[in-house]
């Protein structure tokens, strides 16, 4: 199944619904519950209003403290929206990626799955307690956000090719942002390898293979601190 198209947001990149996909049991995922996104620090007033009217009432920011300080979210203190921050992986911060000793992005994603399992459990508990639509994001909405999206879609029994397509769509969605980021990095004499910017389908295919060898989705979430009842409730928000 093709990836969902971005929502009509003009001042942020890669803002997409998780709803609308069809799982292996032919169930259509509910819309209006979860949105994955790139950074939202430059949202216009119109786009803030659009997301609020869409139903967004919870923002989960997966960026590092440095990223949040440099570019704070525009929806902080916006009406009754609640904001939560989790530094899911500082390795995925653009300014630090030049120090990564990895040859492909799936190595980073597997590291996040293993090392940030407890934090992922905390994030999902917040999702469970949230009213309205939850928007979760990092800087590009590709890496940290992509890992969370993969887990949610896996819990909803979405087939793996659709999960891979959902991930892979980020590169085209992010091209304007990538060009801008590359130029800003060049201005400070920093160069990142091309694979850092891409969302090669093989990255998610390898990540899923790694996950399937070591975990089941329910086992992973149980170890992350969710009860069986909470896992069922989270799934019911998806399907």
mmCIF file of C-alpha atoms in Angstrom:
data_model
loop_
_atom_site.group_PDB
_atom_site.id
_atom_site.type_symbol
_atom_site.label_atom_id
_atom_site.label_comp_id
_atom_site.label_asym_id
_atom_site.label_seq_id
_atom_site.Cartn_x
_atom_site.Cartn_y
_atom_site.Cartn_z
ATOM 1 C CA UNK A 1 0.000 0.000 0.000
ATOM 2 C CA UNK A 2 1.260 3.475 -0.880
ATOM 3 C CA UNK A 3 2.352 5.856 1.855
ATOM 4 C CA UNK A 4 -0.019 8.542 3.081
ATOM 5 C CA UNK A 5 0.448 11.947 1.493
ATOM 6 C CA UNK A 6 1.490 14.900 3.674
ATOM 7 C CA UNK A 7 -1.231 17.028 5.203
ATOM 8 C CA UNK A 8 -1.650 20.491 3.618
ATOM 9 C CA UNK A 9 0.796 22.207 5.948
ATOM 10 C CA UNK A 10 2.884 24.922 4.300
ATOM 11 C CA UNK A 11 5.447 25.666 7.031
ATOM 12 C CA UNK A 12 6.535 22.186 8.162
ATOM 13 C CA UNK A 13 7.708 19.100 6.311
ATOM 14 C CA UNK A 14 6.631 15.457 6.313
ATOM 15 C CA UNK A 15 3.433 15.948 8.353
ATOM 16 C CA UNK A 16 1.423 12.780 7.785
ATOM 17 C CA UNK A 17 -1.490 10.781 9.154
ATOM 18 C CA UNK A 18 -0.927 7.267 10.432
ATOM 19 C CA UNK A 19 -4.608 6.551 9.857
ATOM 20 C CA UNK A 20 -6.016 5.267 6.584
ATOM 21 C CA UNK A 21 -3.718 2.295 6.088
ATOM 22 C CA UNK A 22 -5.362 -1.134 5.834
ATOM 23 C CA UNK A 23 -3.936 -3.909 7.996
ATOM 24 C CA UNK A 24 -3.574 -7.617 7.262
ATOM 25 C CA UNK A 25 -7.107 -8.228 8.599
ATOM 26 C CA UNK A 26 -8.537 -5.670 6.130
ATOM 27 C CA UNK A 27 -9.221 -3.189 8.921
ATOM 28 C CA UNK A 28 -8.683 0.479 8.118
ATOM 29 C CA UNK A 29 -6.653 2.387 10.696
ATOM 30 C CA UNK A 30 -8.519 5.228 12.362
ATOM 31 C CA UNK A 31 -7.739 8.747 11.248
ATOM 32 C CA UNK A 32 -7.366 11.683 13.588
ATOM 33 C CA UNK A 33 -5.493 9.805 16.310
ATOM 34 C CA UNK A 34 -1.799 9.954 15.373
ATOM 35 C CA UNK A 35 0.227 12.289 13.156
ATOM 36 C CA UNK A 36 3.933 11.848 12.432
ATOM 37 C CA UNK A 37 5.855 14.995 11.581
ATOM 38 C CA UNK A 38 9.084 16.822 11.031
ATOM 39 C CA UNK A 39 9.945 19.891 13.079
ATOM 40 C CA UNK A 40 7.169 22.357 13.857
ATOM 41 C CA UNK A 41 9.229 25.308 15.058
ATOM 42 C CA UNK A 42 8.367 27.491 12.055
ATOM 43 C CA UNK A 43 4.623 26.899 11.816
ATOM 44 C CA UNK A 44 2.618 29.848 10.554
ATOM 45 C CA UNK A 45 -0.443 31.048 12.435
ATOM 46 C CA UNK A 46 -2.565 29.437 9.727
ATOM 47 C CA UNK A 47 -0.847 26.066 10.084
ATOM 48 C CA UNK A 48 -1.105 26.214 13.884
ATOM 49 C CA UNK A 49 -4.824 26.792 13.495
ATOM 50 C CA UNK A 50 -5.112 23.981 10.931
ATOM 51 C CA UNK A 51 -3.503 21.438 13.248
ATOM 52 C CA UNK A 52 -5.612 22.571 16.186
ATOM 53 C CA UNK A 53 -8.799 22.345 14.128
ATOM 54 C CA UNK A 54 -7.645 18.909 12.932
ATOM 55 C CA UNK A 55 -7.798 17.830 16.565
ATOM 56 C CA UNK A 56 -4.191 18.023 17.763
ATOM 57 C CA UNK A 57 -4.165 18.306 21.552
ATOM 58 C CA UNK A 58 -0.866 16.569 22.390
ATOM 59 C CA UNK A 59 2.624 17.180 21.023
ATOM 60 C CA UNK A 60 5.446 14.718 21.709
ATOM 61 C CA UNK A 61 8.825 16.203 20.815
ATOM 62 C CA UNK A 62 11.515 13.548 20.336
ATOM 63 C CA UNK A 63 14.420 15.964 19.802
ATOM 64 C CA UNK A 64 17.391 16.580 22.057
ATOM 65 C CA UNK A 65 17.460 19.403 24.610
ATOM 66 C CA UNK A 66 19.834 21.359 22.355
ATOM 67 C CA UNK A 67 17.495 21.038 19.391
ATOM 68 C CA UNK A 68 14.512 22.119 21.464
ATOM 69 C CA UNK A 69 16.371 25.132 22.854
ATOM 70 C CA UNK A 70 17.538 26.230 19.412
ATOM 71 C CA UNK A 71 14.185 25.756 17.700
ATOM 72 C CA UNK A 72 11.311 25.560 20.196
ATOM 73 C CA UNK A 73 7.983 24.211 18.977
ATOM 74 C CA UNK A 74 5.430 26.759 17.860
ATOM 75 C CA UNK A 75 2.593 24.947 19.623
ATOM 76 C CA UNK A 76 4.009 25.345 23.126
ATOM 77 C CA UNK A 77 1.421 27.269 25.191
ATOM 78 C CA UNK A 78 -0.977 27.162 22.244
ATOM 79 C CA UNK A 79 -4.526 27.044 23.606
ATOM 80 C CA UNK A 80 -5.046 23.750 25.483
ATOM 81 C CA UNK A 81 -2.414 21.681 23.656
ATOM 82 C CA UNK A 82 -0.175 19.681 25.988
ATOM 83 C CA UNK A 83 3.527 19.349 25.157
ATOM 84 C CA UNK A 84 5.926 16.591 26.197
ATOM 85 C CA UNK A 85 9.633 16.251 25.429
ATOM 86 C CA UNK A 86 11.768 13.104 25.208
ATOM 87 C CA UNK A 87 15.366 13.011 23.970
ATOM 88 C CA UNK A 88 14.841 9.718 22.183
ATOM 89 C CA UNK A 89 18.319 9.587 20.655
ATOM 90 C CA UNK A 90 20.868 12.368 20.643
ATOM 91 C CA UNK A 91 22.752 10.336 18.033
ATOM 92 C CA UNK A 92 20.008 11.346 15.592
ATOM 93 C CA UNK A 93 20.544 15.071 16.156
ATOM 94 C CA UNK A 94 21.679 16.487 12.772
ATOM 95 C CA UNK A 95 24.599 18.400 14.273
ATOM 96 C CA UNK A 96 26.011 15.238 15.870
ATOM 97 C CA UNK A 97 25.505 12.771 13.050
ATOM 98 C CA UNK A 98 28.977 13.388 11.680
ATOM 99 C CA UNK A 99 30.290 11.514 14.742
ATOM 100 C CA UNK A 100 28.165 8.433 14.095
ATOM 101 C CA UNK A 101 30.161 5.334 13.250
ATOM 102 C CA UNK A 102 27.423 3.654 11.233
ATOM 103 C CA UNK A 103 27.264 2.748 7.565
ATOM 104 C CA UNK A 104 23.468 2.671 7.314
ATOM 105 C CA UNK A 105 20.595 4.236 9.217
ATOM 106 C CA UNK A 106 19.066 0.932 10.290
ATOM 107 C CA UNK A 107 21.972 0.578 12.735
ATOM 108 C CA UNK A 108 20.787 3.764 14.442
ATOM 109 C CA UNK A 109 17.173 2.582 14.484
ATOM 110 C CA UNK A 110 18.111 -0.764 16.054
ATOM 111 C CA UNK A 111 20.140 1.111 18.670
ATOM 112 C CA UNK A 112 17.086 3.236 19.492
ATOM 113 C CA UNK A 113 14.895 0.136 19.821
ATOM 114 C CA UNK A 114 17.327 -1.504 22.233
ATOM 115 C CA UNK A 115 18.549 1.452 24.287
ATOM 116 C CA UNK A 116 15.390 3.569 24.456
ATOM 117 C CA UNK A 117 12.837 0.856 25.155
ATOM 118 C CA UNK A 118 11.814 2.205 28.574
ATOM 119 C CA UNK A 119 11.479 5.734 27.176
ATOM 120 C CA UNK A 120 9.345 4.432 24.322
ATOM 121 C CA UNK A 121 7.098 2.854 26.943
ATOM 122 C CA UNK A 122 6.725 6.235 28.675
ATOM 123 C CA UNK A 123 5.859 7.872 25.354
ATOM 124 C CA UNK A 124 3.186 5.310 24.600
ATOM 125 C CA UNK A 125 1.678 5.772 28.059
ATOM 126 C CA UNK A 126 1.330 9.485 27.321
ATOM 127 C CA UNK A 127 -0.305 8.631 24.015
ATOM 128 C CA UNK A 128 -2.767 6.430 25.883
ATOM 129 C CA UNK A 129 -3.714 9.204 28.285
ATOM 130 C CA UNK A 130 -4.050 11.864 25.600
ATOM 131 C CA UNK A 131 -7.298 13.333 24.361
ATOM 132 C CA UNK A 132 -7.621 14.252 20.720
ATOM 133 C CA UNK A 133 -4.922 13.812 18.096
ATOM 134 C CA UNK A 134 -1.309 13.100 19.104
ATOM 135 C CA UNK A 135 1.396 14.660 16.923
ATOM 136 C CA UNK A 136 4.851 13.175 17.475
ATOM 137 C CA UNK A 137 7.894 14.593 15.774
ATOM 138 C CA UNK A 138 11.655 15.043 15.674
ATOM 139 C CA UNK A 139 13.616 17.349 13.372
ATOM 140 C CA UNK A 140 12.994 15.666 10.025
ATOM 141 C CA UNK A 141 10.232 13.263 11.012
ATOM 142 C CA UNK A 142 12.251 10.414 9.520
ATOM 143 C CA UNK A 143 14.514 8.649 12.036
ATOM 144 C CA UNK A 144 13.294 8.958 15.630
ATOM 145 C CA UNK A 145 9.759 9.565 14.431
ATOM 146 C CA UNK A 146 10.105 6.686 11.975
ATOM 147 C CA UNK A 147 10.948 4.204 14.731
ATOM 148 C CA UNK A 148 7.834 5.157 16.721
ATOM 149 C CA UNK A 149 5.664 5.054 13.601
ATOM 150 C CA UNK A 150 6.984 1.587 12.797
ATOM 151 C CA UNK A 151 6.068 0.305 16.268
ATOM 152 C CA UNK A 152 2.570 1.779 16.115
ATOM 153 C CA UNK A 153 1.903 0.371 12.657
ATOM 154 C CA UNK A 154 3.269 -3.010 13.714
ATOM 155 C CA UNK A 155 0.952 -3.015 16.724
ATOM 156 C CA UNK A 156 -1.933 -2.322 14.336
ATOM 157 C CA UNK A 157 -0.925 -5.379 12.228
ATOM 158 C CA UNK A 158 -0.055 -3.324 9.170
ATOM 159 C CA UNK A 159 1.930 -5.378 6.668
ATOM 160 C CA UNK A 160 5.652 -4.777 6.517
ATOM 161 C CA UNK A 161 5.749 -3.471 2.944
ATOM 162 C CA UNK A 162 3.330 -0.710 3.936
ATOM 163 C CA UNK A 163 5.460 0.098 6.992
ATOM 164 C CA UNK A 164 8.504 0.286 4.715
ATOM 165 C CA UNK A 165 6.661 2.532 2.238
ATOM 166 C CA UNK A 166 5.525 4.818 5.056
ATOM 167 C CA UNK A 167 9.144 5.235 6.111
ATOM 168 C CA UNK A 168 10.557 5.558 2.604
ATOM 169 C CA UNK A 169 8.193 8.413 1.686
ATOM 170 C CA UNK A 170 10.115 10.762 3.990
ATOM 171 C CA UNK A 171 12.949 11.441 1.565
ATOM 172 C CA UNK A 172 10.768 12.985 -1.160
ATOM 173 C CA UNK A 173 8.711 14.852 1.434
ATOM 174 C CA UNK A 174 11.885 16.293 2.956
ATOM 175 C CA UNK A 175 13.823 17.316 -0.159
ATOM 176 C CA UNK A 176 13.364 21.091 0.364
ATOM 177 C CA UNK A 177 14.402 20.738 4.016
ATOM 178 C CA UNK A 178 17.372 18.516 3.107
ATOM 179 C CA UNK A 179 18.702 21.031 0.594
ATOM 180 C CA UNK A 180 18.417 23.799 3.173
ATOM 181 C CA UNK A 181 20.110 21.693 5.867
ATOM 182 C CA UNK A 182 22.955 20.669 3.579
ATOM 183 C CA UNK A 183 23.654 24.309 2.772
ATOM 184 C CA UNK A 184 23.612 25.332 6.435
ATOM 185 C CA UNK A 185 26.032 22.512 7.267
ATOM 186 C CA UNK A 186 28.330 23.541 4.428
ATOM 187 C CA UNK A 187 28.358 27.069 5.844
ATOM 188 C CA UNK A 188 29.930 25.708 9.039
ATOM 189 C CA UNK A 189 32.212 23.321 7.095
ATOM 190 C CA UNK A 190 30.319 20.192 8.132
ATOM 191 C CA UNK A 191 29.496 17.433 5.674
ATOM 192 C CA UNK A 192 27.288 14.406 6.343
ATOM 193 C CA UNK A 193 27.207 11.216 4.279
ATOM 194 C CA UNK A 194 24.315 10.948 1.844
ATOM 195 C CA UNK A 195 22.708 7.970 3.622
ATOM 196 C CA UNK A 196 21.984 10.184 6.646
ATOM 197 C CA UNK A 197 19.527 12.203 4.571
ATOM 198 C CA UNK A 198 17.916 9.343 2.680
ATOM 199 C CA UNK A 199 15.072 7.052 3.717
ATOM 200 C CA UNK A 200 16.182 4.020 1.778
ATOM 201 C CA UNK A 201 13.537 1.268 2.063
ATOM 202 C CA UNK A 202 16.315 -1.145 2.977
ATOM 203 C CA UNK A 203 16.862 0.775 6.225
ATOM 204 C CA UNK A 204 13.393 -0.096 7.484
ATOM 205 C CA UNK A 205 13.489 -3.579 5.984
ATOM 206 C CA UNK A 206 16.651 -4.315 7.980
ATOM 207 C CA UNK A 207 15.194 -2.711 11.098
ATOM 208 C CA UNK A 208 12.090 -4.897 10.885
ATOM 209 C CA UNK A 209 14.231 -7.996 10.380
ATOM 210 C CA UNK A 210 16.275 -7.084 13.453
ATOM 211 C CA UNK A 211 13.123 -6.434 15.480
ATOM 212 C CA UNK A 212 11.462 -9.687 14.395
ATOM 213 C CA UNK A 213 14.535 -11.712 15.349
ATOM 214 C CA UNK A 214 14.596 -10.344 18.890
ATOM 215 C CA UNK A 215 11.101 -9.240 19.795
ATOM 216 C CA UNK A 216 7.383 -9.548 19.257
ATOM 217 C CA UNK A 217 5.498 -6.279 19.325
ATOM 218 C CA UNK A 218 3.561 -7.227 22.450
ATOM 219 C CA UNK A 219 6.658 -8.584 24.138
ATOM 220 C CA UNK A 220 8.556 -5.420 23.310
ATOM 221 C CA UNK A 221 5.842 -3.153 24.697
ATOM 222 C CA UNK A 222 5.443 -5.302 27.816
ATOM 223 C CA UNK A 223 9.169 -5.021 28.487
ATOM 224 C CA UNK A 224 8.835 -1.282 27.879
ATOM 225 C CA UNK A 225 6.441 -1.100 30.823
ATOM 226 C CA UNK A 226 2.963 -1.416 29.313
ATOM 227 C CA UNK A 227 0.417 -3.843 30.690
ATOM 228 C CA UNK A 228 -1.577 -6.125 28.397
ATOM 229 C CA UNK A 229 -4.611 -3.887 29.002
ATOM 230 C CA UNK A 230 -2.634 -0.791 28.012
ATOM 231 C CA UNK A 231 -1.354 -2.500 24.865
ATOM 232 C CA UNK A 232 -4.925 -3.430 23.917
ATOM 233 C CA UNK A 233 -6.090 0.117 24.576
ATOM 234 C CA UNK A 234 -3.286 1.587 22.478
ATOM 235 C CA UNK A 235 -4.179 -0.774 19.646
ATOM 236 C CA UNK A 236 -7.824 0.251 19.914
ATOM 237 C CA UNK A 237 -6.775 3.843 19.259
ATOM 238 C CA UNK A 238 -5.210 2.674 16.015
ATOM 239 C CA UNK A 239 -7.750 0.179 14.675
#
